Coordinates of C-alpha atoms and ligand atoms in Angstrom, one line a residue:
M1 CA 51.7 -7.1 -25.9
Q2 CA 51.8 -3.6 -24.4
T3 CA 48.2 -3.9 -23.2
L4 CA 49.0 -6.4 -20.5
I5 CA 51.7 -4.3 -18.9
N6 CA 50.6 -3.3 -15.3
K7 CA 47.3 -5.1 -15.6
R8 CA 46.0 -6.8 -12.5
I9 CA 44.7 -10.2 -13.5
L10 CA 42.7 -12.3 -11.0
L11 CA 43.1 -15.9 -12.2
G12 CA 40.3 -18.1 -10.9
V13 CA 41.2 -21.8 -11.1
T14 CA 38.4 -24.4 -10.9
G15 CA 38.6 -28.2 -10.5
G16 CA 39.5 -29.8 -13.8
I17 CA 42.6 -31.7 -15.0
A18 CA 43.7 -28.6 -17.0
A19 CA 44.2 -26.8 -13.6
Y20 CA 47.8 -27.9 -13.8
K21 CA 48.2 -25.6 -16.8
S22 CA 47.5 -22.5 -14.6
A23 CA 51.1 -22.6 -13.3
E24 CA 52.3 -21.9 -16.9
L25 CA 49.5 -19.4 -17.4
V26 CA 50.6 -17.3 -14.4
R27 CA 54.1 -17.2 -15.8
L28 CA 53.0 -16.2 -19.3
L29 CA 50.8 -13.4 -17.9
Q30 CA 53.7 -12.1 -15.7
E31 CA 56.0 -12.2 -18.7
Q32 CA 53.6 -9.7 -20.4
G33 CA 53.9 -7.4 -17.4
S34 CA 50.7 -8.3 -15.6
E35 CA 50.3 -8.7 -11.8
V36 CA 48.5 -12.0 -11.1
R37 CA 46.6 -13.1 -8.0
V38 CA 45.1 -16.5 -7.8
V39 CA 41.8 -17.7 -6.4
M40 CA 41.2 -21.5 -6.4
T41 CA 38.0 -23.4 -5.8
K42 CA 38.3 -26.3 -3.3
A43 CA 38.2 -28.8 -6.2
A44 CA 41.0 -27.0 -8.0
T45 CA 43.3 -27.6 -5.0
E46 CA 43.0 -31.4 -5.6
F47 CA 44.6 -30.9 -9.0
I48 CA 47.4 -28.4 -8.2
T49 CA 48.6 -27.1 -4.9
P50 CA 48.0 -23.5 -3.7
L51 CA 51.6 -23.4 -2.8
T52 CA 52.8 -23.9 -6.4
L53 CA 50.6 -21.0 -7.6
Q54 CA 51.6 -18.9 -4.6
A55 CA 55.3 -19.3 -5.4
L56 CA 54.8 -18.5 -9.0
S57 CA 52.4 -15.6 -8.6
Q58 CA 54.4 -14.2 -5.6
N59 CA 51.2 -13.5 -3.9
P60 CA 49.0 -15.4 -1.4
V61 CA 46.5 -17.8 -3.0
Y62 CA 43.0 -17.4 -1.9
T63 CA 40.7 -20.4 -1.4
E64 CA 38.2 -19.6 1.4
L65 CA 35.3 -17.2 1.6
L66 CA 34.6 -17.5 5.3
D67 CA 38.2 -17.4 6.5
T68 CA 38.7 -14.5 8.9
E69 CA 42.5 -14.3 8.4
S70 CA 42.4 -14.0 4.6
E71 CA 39.2 -11.9 4.7
S72 CA 41.0 -9.4 6.9
A73 CA 44.1 -9.4 4.7
M74 CA 42.2 -9.0 1.4
S75 CA 38.4 -9.5 1.5
H76 CA 36.5 -10.9 -1.5
I77 CA 35.2 -7.4 -2.2
T78 CA 38.8 -6.0 -2.1
L79 CA 39.9 -8.7 -4.5
A80 CA 37.0 -8.0 -6.9
R81 CA 37.9 -4.3 -6.8
W82 CA 41.6 -5.0 -7.2
A83 CA 41.2 -6.8 -10.6
D84 CA 41.3 -5.2 -14.0
L85 CA 40.1 -8.5 -15.4
V86 CA 38.9 -11.8 -13.9
L87 CA 40.0 -14.9 -15.9
I88 CA 38.5 -18.3 -15.0
S89 CA 40.9 -20.9 -16.4
P90 CA 40.1 -23.7 -16.5
A91 CA 36.4 -23.2 -16.1
T92 CA 34.5 -26.4 -15.5
S93 CA 30.9 -27.0 -16.5
N94 CA 29.9 -26.9 -12.9
F95 CA 31.5 -23.5 -12.4
I96 CA 30.0 -22.1 -15.6
A97 CA 26.6 -23.3 -14.4
Q98 CA 27.1 -21.6 -11.0
L99 CA 28.0 -18.3 -12.7
A100 CA 25.1 -18.5 -15.1
G101 CA 22.8 -19.1 -12.1
G102 CA 24.3 -16.1 -10.2
H103 CA 25.4 -18.2 -7.3
A104 CA 27.7 -16.9 -4.6
N105 CA 28.5 -20.0 -2.6
D106 CA 32.3 -19.9 -2.5
L107 CA 35.0 -17.3 -2.8
L108 CA 35.4 -17.4 -6.6
T109 CA 31.7 -17.2 -7.5
T110 CA 31.3 -14.3 -4.9
I111 CA 34.2 -12.4 -6.5
C112 CA 32.7 -12.9 -10.0
L113 CA 29.4 -11.5 -8.8
A114 CA 31.1 -8.5 -7.1
A115 CA 33.6 -7.7 -9.9
Q116 CA 32.9 -4.6 -12.0
C117 CA 35.8 -5.4 -14.5
P118 CA 35.6 -7.7 -17.5
L119 CA 35.2 -11.4 -16.8
A120 CA 36.7 -14.0 -19.1
I121 CA 36.2 -17.8 -19.2
A122 CA 38.4 -20.5 -20.7
P123 CA 36.3 -23.6 -20.5
A124 CA 37.8 -27.1 -20.2
M125 CA 35.7 -30.2 -19.8
N126 CA 34.8 -33.5 -21.5
Q127 CA 33.4 -33.1 -25.0
A128 CA 30.0 -34.6 -24.1
M129 CA 29.7 -32.2 -21.2
W130 CA 30.7 -29.2 -23.4
G131 CA 28.1 -30.4 -26.0
N132 CA 25.4 -30.8 -23.4
S133 CA 22.5 -28.4 -23.9
S134 CA 22.6 -27.3 -20.3
T135 CA 26.2 -26.2 -20.7
K136 CA 25.3 -24.5 -24.0
D137 CA 22.4 -22.6 -22.4
N138 CA 24.6 -21.5 -19.6
C139 CA 27.3 -20.3 -21.9
K140 CA 24.7 -18.4 -24.0
T141 CA 23.5 -16.7 -20.8
L142 CA 27.0 -15.6 -19.9
L143 CA 27.8 -14.5 -23.5
E144 CA 24.6 -12.3 -23.4
R145 CA 25.9 -10.8 -20.1
G146 CA 29.1 -9.8 -21.9
L147 CA 31.5 -12.4 -20.6
H148 CA 34.4 -13.2 -22.9
F149 CA 35.0 -16.8 -23.9
F150 CA 38.3 -18.2 -25.0
G151 CA 38.0 -21.7 -26.4
P152 CA 37.5 -24.5 -25.8
A153 CA 39.8 -26.2 -28.4
D154 CA 39.2 -29.5 -30.3
G155 CA 41.4 -32.5 -29.9
L156 CA 42.3 -35.5 -27.8
Q157 CA 41.1 -35.1 -24.2
A158 CA 42.6 -36.3 -20.9
C159 CA 39.7 -38.9 -20.6
G160 CA 40.8 -40.4 -24.0
E161 CA 37.9 -39.1 -25.9
E162 CA 38.2 -36.7 -28.9
G163 CA 36.2 -33.6 -29.5
S164 CA 35.7 -30.0 -28.4
G165 CA 36.4 -29.2 -24.7
R166 CA 40.1 -29.0 -24.4
L167 CA 41.5 -25.9 -22.7
L168 CA 42.6 -23.5 -25.4
D169 CA 46.4 -23.2 -25.8
L170 CA 47.7 -20.7 -23.2
E171 CA 49.3 -18.3 -25.8
S172 CA 45.8 -17.9 -27.4
I173 CA 44.2 -17.3 -24.0
V174 CA 46.8 -14.6 -23.2
N175 CA 46.2 -13.0 -26.7
G176 CA 42.5 -13.1 -26.0
I177 CA 42.9 -11.3 -22.7
S178 CA 45.0 -8.7 -24.3
S179 CA 42.3 -8.1 -27.0
V180 CA 39.7 -7.6 -24.2
F181 CA 41.6 -4.4 -23.3
E182 CA 42.0 -3.3 -26.9
T183 CA 38.6 -1.9 -27.7
G184 CA 39.4 0.1 -30.9
A185 CA 36.7 2.6 -29.8
L186 CA 38.9 5.6 -30.4
T187 CA 40.8 4.4 -33.5
G188 CA 42.0 7.4 -35.6
K189 CA 41.5 9.9 -32.7
H190 CA 44.3 12.0 -31.2
V191 CA 43.9 12.2 -27.4
V192 CA 45.8 14.8 -25.4
I193 CA 46.0 14.2 -21.7
T194 CA 47.6 16.4 -19.0
A195 CA 48.8 14.5 -16.0
G196 CA 50.6 14.8 -12.7
P197 CA 51.3 17.8 -10.6
T198 CA 52.8 21.1 -11.6
R199 CA 55.7 22.8 -9.8
E200 CA 55.6 26.5 -9.3
A201 CA 59.1 27.8 -8.5
I202 CA 59.6 30.1 -5.5
D203 CA 63.4 30.3 -6.3
P204 CA 65.9 27.9 -7.9
V205 CA 65.5 25.3 -5.0
R206 CA 62.0 25.7 -3.7
F207 CA 58.6 25.1 -5.3
I208 CA 54.9 24.9 -4.6
S209 CA 53.3 21.6 -5.7
N210 CA 50.7 19.0 -4.7
H211 CA 50.2 15.3 -4.1
S212 CA 49.4 14.2 -7.7
S213 CA 51.4 11.1 -8.7
G214 CA 50.3 11.0 -12.3
K215 CA 48.8 7.5 -11.9
Q216 CA 45.3 8.5 -13.0
G217 CA 46.5 10.4 -16.0
Y218 CA 48.9 7.8 -17.1
A219 CA 46.2 5.1 -16.7
L220 CA 43.9 7.1 -18.9
A221 CA 46.7 7.4 -21.5
E222 CA 47.0 3.6 -21.4
A223 CA 43.3 3.1 -21.8
A224 CA 43.1 5.5 -24.7
L225 CA 46.0 3.7 -26.4
E226 CA 44.1 0.4 -25.9
A227 CA 41.1 2.0 -27.5
G228 CA 43.3 2.6 -30.6
A229 CA 43.9 6.3 -30.1
R230 CA 47.1 8.2 -30.7
V231 CA 48.0 9.7 -27.3
T232 CA 50.1 12.7 -26.2
L233 CA 50.7 13.1 -22.5
V234 CA 51.7 16.5 -21.3
S235 CA 53.0 15.5 -17.9
G236 CA 54.3 17.3 -14.8
P237 CA 57.1 15.6 -12.8
T238 CA 56.2 12.0 -11.8
N239 CA 58.1 8.9 -10.7
I240 CA 56.1 6.5 -12.9
E241 CA 56.7 5.1 -16.3
A242 CA 54.6 6.5 -19.1
P243 CA 53.0 4.0 -21.6
R244 CA 55.7 3.3 -24.3
Q245 CA 53.4 4.2 -27.3
A246 CA 52.4 7.6 -25.9
Q247 CA 54.2 10.7 -27.0
V248 CA 55.3 12.3 -23.7
I249 CA 56.0 16.0 -23.3
Q250 CA 57.5 16.8 -19.9
V251 CA 56.8 20.1 -18.2
D252 CA 57.3 21.6 -14.8
S253 CA 55.1 24.5 -14.3
A254 CA 51.4 25.3 -15.1
E255 CA 52.7 28.0 -17.6
E256 CA 54.8 25.4 -19.4
M257 CA 51.9 23.0 -19.5
Y258 CA 49.7 25.8 -20.9
V259 CA 52.2 26.6 -23.7
E260 CA 52.6 22.9 -24.7
V261 CA 48.8 22.3 -24.8
Q262 CA 48.3 25.4 -27.0
K263 CA 50.7 23.9 -29.6
L264 CA 48.5 20.8 -29.7
I265 CA 44.9 22.1 -29.6
L266 CA 44.4 22.3 -33.4
D267 CA 45.4 18.6 -33.8
T268 CA 43.4 17.3 -30.8
D269 CA 40.2 15.3 -31.0
I270 CA 39.8 14.6 -27.3
F271 CA 41.4 16.6 -24.5
I272 CA 41.4 15.3 -20.9
G273 CA 42.7 17.5 -18.2
V274 CA 43.8 15.2 -15.4
A275 CA 46.7 17.2 -14.2
A276 CA 46.5 18.8 -10.7
V277 CA 47.5 22.2 -12.0
A278 CA 48.5 24.8 -9.5
D279 CA 46.0 27.7 -9.5
Y280 CA 48.6 30.2 -8.4
R281 CA 52.4 30.7 -8.8
P282 CA 54.8 33.1 -7.0
K283 CA 54.7 36.5 -8.6
T284 CA 58.4 36.8 -8.9
V285 CA 61.1 34.1 -9.1
P286 CA 64.6 35.3 -8.3
E287 CA 67.6 33.7 -10.0
R288 CA 69.3 32.8 -6.8
K289 CA 68.1 31.1 -3.6
I290 CA 66.2 33.4 -1.2
K291 CA 67.9 33.6 2.1
K292 CA 65.9 33.4 5.3
S293 CA 67.4 36.8 6.3
E294 CA 65.9 38.4 3.2
V295 CA 62.3 37.6 4.0
A296 CA 60.3 40.2 5.9
S297 CA 60.4 38.3 9.2
N298 CA 62.0 35.1 10.4
A299 CA 58.8 33.7 11.7
T300 CA 56.5 34.3 8.7
W301 CA 57.2 34.6 5.0
L302 CA 54.5 36.2 2.9
L303 CA 54.6 35.0 -0.7
E304 CA 52.8 37.0 -3.3
L305 CA 51.0 34.7 -5.7
V306 CA 49.4 35.4 -9.1
R307 CA 46.7 33.3 -10.8
N308 CA 47.8 30.8 -13.4
R309 CA 45.9 30.6 -16.7
D310 CA 43.3 27.8 -16.9
I311 CA 44.5 25.2 -19.4
L312 CA 41.3 23.3 -19.6
Q313 CA 39.2 26.4 -20.1
S314 CA 41.6 27.6 -22.8
V315 CA 40.9 24.3 -24.7
S316 CA 37.2 24.3 -24.2
N317 CA 36.9 27.9 -25.4
S318 CA 39.1 27.4 -28.5
P319 CA 37.6 27.6 -32.0
N320 CA 36.9 24.0 -33.3
R321 CA 37.4 22.8 -29.8
P322 CA 38.1 19.1 -29.2
F323 CA 35.8 17.0 -27.0
T324 CA 36.9 18.4 -23.7
V325 CA 36.9 16.5 -20.4
G326 CA 38.0 17.8 -17.0
F327 CA 38.5 16.3 -13.6
A328 CA 37.3 17.8 -10.4
A329 CA 39.3 17.1 -7.2
E330 CA 37.0 18.0 -4.3
T331 CA 37.0 17.4 -0.6
D332 CA 33.3 18.3 -0.1
N333 CA 30.1 18.9 -2.1
V334 CA 31.9 16.7 -4.7
I335 CA 29.1 16.4 -7.2
G336 CA 27.8 20.0 -6.8
N337 CA 31.2 21.5 -7.3
A338 CA 32.0 19.3 -10.2
R339 CA 28.7 20.2 -12.0
D340 CA 29.6 23.9 -11.5
K341 CA 33.0 23.3 -13.1
L342 CA 31.3 21.4 -16.0
T343 CA 29.2 24.5 -16.7
H344 CA 31.7 27.3 -15.9
K345 CA 34.6 25.6 -17.8
N346 CA 32.3 24.8 -20.7
L347 CA 33.1 21.1 -20.7
D348 CA 31.6 18.1 -22.4
M349 CA 32.3 15.9 -19.4
I350 CA 33.8 16.0 -16.0
I351 CA 35.0 13.3 -13.7
A352 CA 34.5 14.1 -10.0
N353 CA 36.7 12.5 -7.4
K354 CA 36.9 13.0 -3.7
V355 CA 40.4 13.8 -2.5
G356 CA 41.7 14.0 1.1
D357 CA 41.1 10.3 1.6
T358 CA 44.3 8.2 1.2
T359 CA 42.4 5.1 -0.3
V360 CA 41.3 7.0 -3.4
G361 CA 42.2 10.1 -5.4
F362 CA 45.7 11.5 -5.0
N363 CA 48.6 9.0 -5.2
S364 CA 46.5 5.9 -4.5
D365 CA 46.1 3.0 -6.9
N366 CA 42.3 3.1 -6.8
N367 CA 39.8 5.8 -7.4
R368 CA 36.1 6.4 -6.8
T369 CA 34.6 8.7 -9.4
T370 CA 31.4 10.0 -10.8
V371 CA 31.3 10.9 -14.5
L372 CA 29.0 13.9 -15.2
W373 CA 27.9 15.4 -18.4
K374 CA 25.2 17.9 -19.3
D375 CA 22.1 15.9 -18.8
D376 CA 23.2 12.9 -16.8
Q377 CA 25.8 11.3 -14.6
Q378 CA 27.1 7.9 -13.7
E379 CA 28.7 6.9 -10.5
L380 CA 31.5 4.3 -10.7
P381 CA 32.3 2.2 -7.7
I382 CA 35.8 2.2 -6.2
M383 CA 38.2 0.3 -8.6
S384 CA 41.7 0.4 -9.9
K385 CA 42.7 3.5 -11.8
A386 CA 43.2 1.3 -14.8
A387 CA 39.6 0.0 -14.6
V388 CA 38.3 3.6 -14.0
S389 CA 40.2 4.7 -17.0
S390 CA 38.7 2.0 -19.3
K391 CA 35.2 3.0 -18.2
I392 CA 35.9 6.7 -18.7
I393 CA 37.3 6.1 -22.2
A394 CA 34.3 3.9 -23.1
L395 CA 31.9 6.7 -21.9
I396 CA 33.9 9.3 -23.9
A397 CA 33.7 7.1 -27.1
E398 CA 30.0 6.6 -26.5
A399 CA 29.4 10.3 -26.1
I400 CA 31.3 11.2 -29.2
L401 CA 29.4 8.6 -31.2
K402 CA 26.1 10.0 -29.9
D403 CA 27.2 13.6 -30.8
K404 CA 28.0 12.4 -34.4
D405 CA 24.6 10.5 -34.7
G406 CA 22.5 13.1 -33.0
Ligands
LIG501 O1 47.8 11.9 -10.2 P1 47.1 11.0 -9.2 O2 47.9 10.8 -7.9 O3 46.7 9.7 -9.8 O4 45.7 11.7 -8.7 C1 44.7 11.9 -9.6 C2 44.0 13.3 -9.4 C3 43.3 13.3 -8.0 C4 45.0 14.4 -9.5 C5 43.0 13.4 -10.5 O5 42.0 12.4 -10.5 C6 42.3 14.8 -10.5 O6 41.3 14.9 -9.8 N1 42.8 15.7 -11.3 C7 42.3 17.1 -11.3 C8 42.9 17.9 -10.1 C9 42.5 19.3 -10.1 O7 43.4 20.2 -10.3 O8 41.2 19.6 -10.0 P2 40.6 21.1 -10.0 O9 39.2 20.9 -9.5 O10 41.5 22.0 -9.2 O11 40.6 21.5 -11.5 C10 39.5 21.3 -12.4 C11 40.1 21.0 -13.8 O12 40.7 22.1 -14.3 C12 41.1 19.8 -13.9 O13 40.8 19.1 -15.0 C13 42.4 20.6 -14.0 O14 43.3 19.8 -14.8 C14 42.0 21.8 -14.8 N2 42.8 23.0 -14.5 C15 42.8 23.6 -13.3 C16 43.6 24.8 -13.1 C17 44.3 25.3 -14.2 N3 45.1 26.4 -14.1 N4 44.3 24.7 -15.4 C18 43.6 23.6 -15.6 O15 43.6 23.0 -16.7

């Protein structure tokens, strides 16, 4: 189940007898490569101890909203931002009612209200409670709001009654979560993504580069795969693992990236330029290491640089161009500069992100972006690069569909 690799799942455990199964659920999610953090309601702690879930998840378990120590370590807002998906399992009738009512009276309900990522519910309760029209109305409300429901299952219940209300078997819950990430919105499309930094050689041992880690580009590759696309990553040097199903072409310099992208253009439906491509490279690169004594003066070394070709612009200006998306890394006038690039580089969409702040942008796990296109823009709050990527892929799929219909 490739889709759960590196996903951050926030597991919310509420107070029902099926809470004991959350220990196994944590393990199953981790086996699929997900990172799991657990939040428990007070009632849940009567059924299974936080210590058990802490030991299994290898992360602190959060239970209190108004606890200064845990809030300063990871606040409810930080937890909500951290998650790629919030799964409530088991979800009691009471918790479902609170969610439907928009309550924020404990840590878990507050996180659910603050979360921008998908929310999934695995209900577990007595069959009569599940069949009650209040519960049905609450579930209808949550379904209409786009929450995902897994189960409940039918069968013998802990209370000795038989009927619908048992927690769905854990493998099916894990499969369900995986399918939330698999949207199929780009099935049949070939997506080419540039990612990471480029290295511009000065001599055989020195180069000019930047702080790009490749995280944002690789997360987009993952999101495009989850949307059913075939993905080619043209990547500068990074230390992170590329999604297994992506075809990866490794390059070093902007010029190499340019050449590899040209070979792919005719077979590309969507091009996303995430790479932090060096705008300039040293004019000449000697075959042997430059000695300090060779440069004009020991105190200063003037390097002559020449402009690299613009990869993104070459794609957007190609005949039968693919849907072309750029990124704009800006330190100031973020939106204005990004909109200029959208126009000058002849793009269908551009994603603006502020750089120069260590919590977002270069090398961080989170990003705060604004997606801009010709006649509109959408600001996305700070969230994980995986969650940002799912949103961007969904917006691209929507724009392509609109183009086709319009
Ligand atoms: O890799 P991470 O650590 O996760 O960081 C992600 C990121 C900050 C690198 C990423 O989100 C980002 O902003 N990428 C674009 C960085 C950049 O080079 O921005 P730019 O404003 O200089 O370039 C604008 C666009 O033109 C980009 O899509 C860039 O890929 C493209 N470009 C630029 C120059 C060039 N010669 N060829 C290009 O294709």
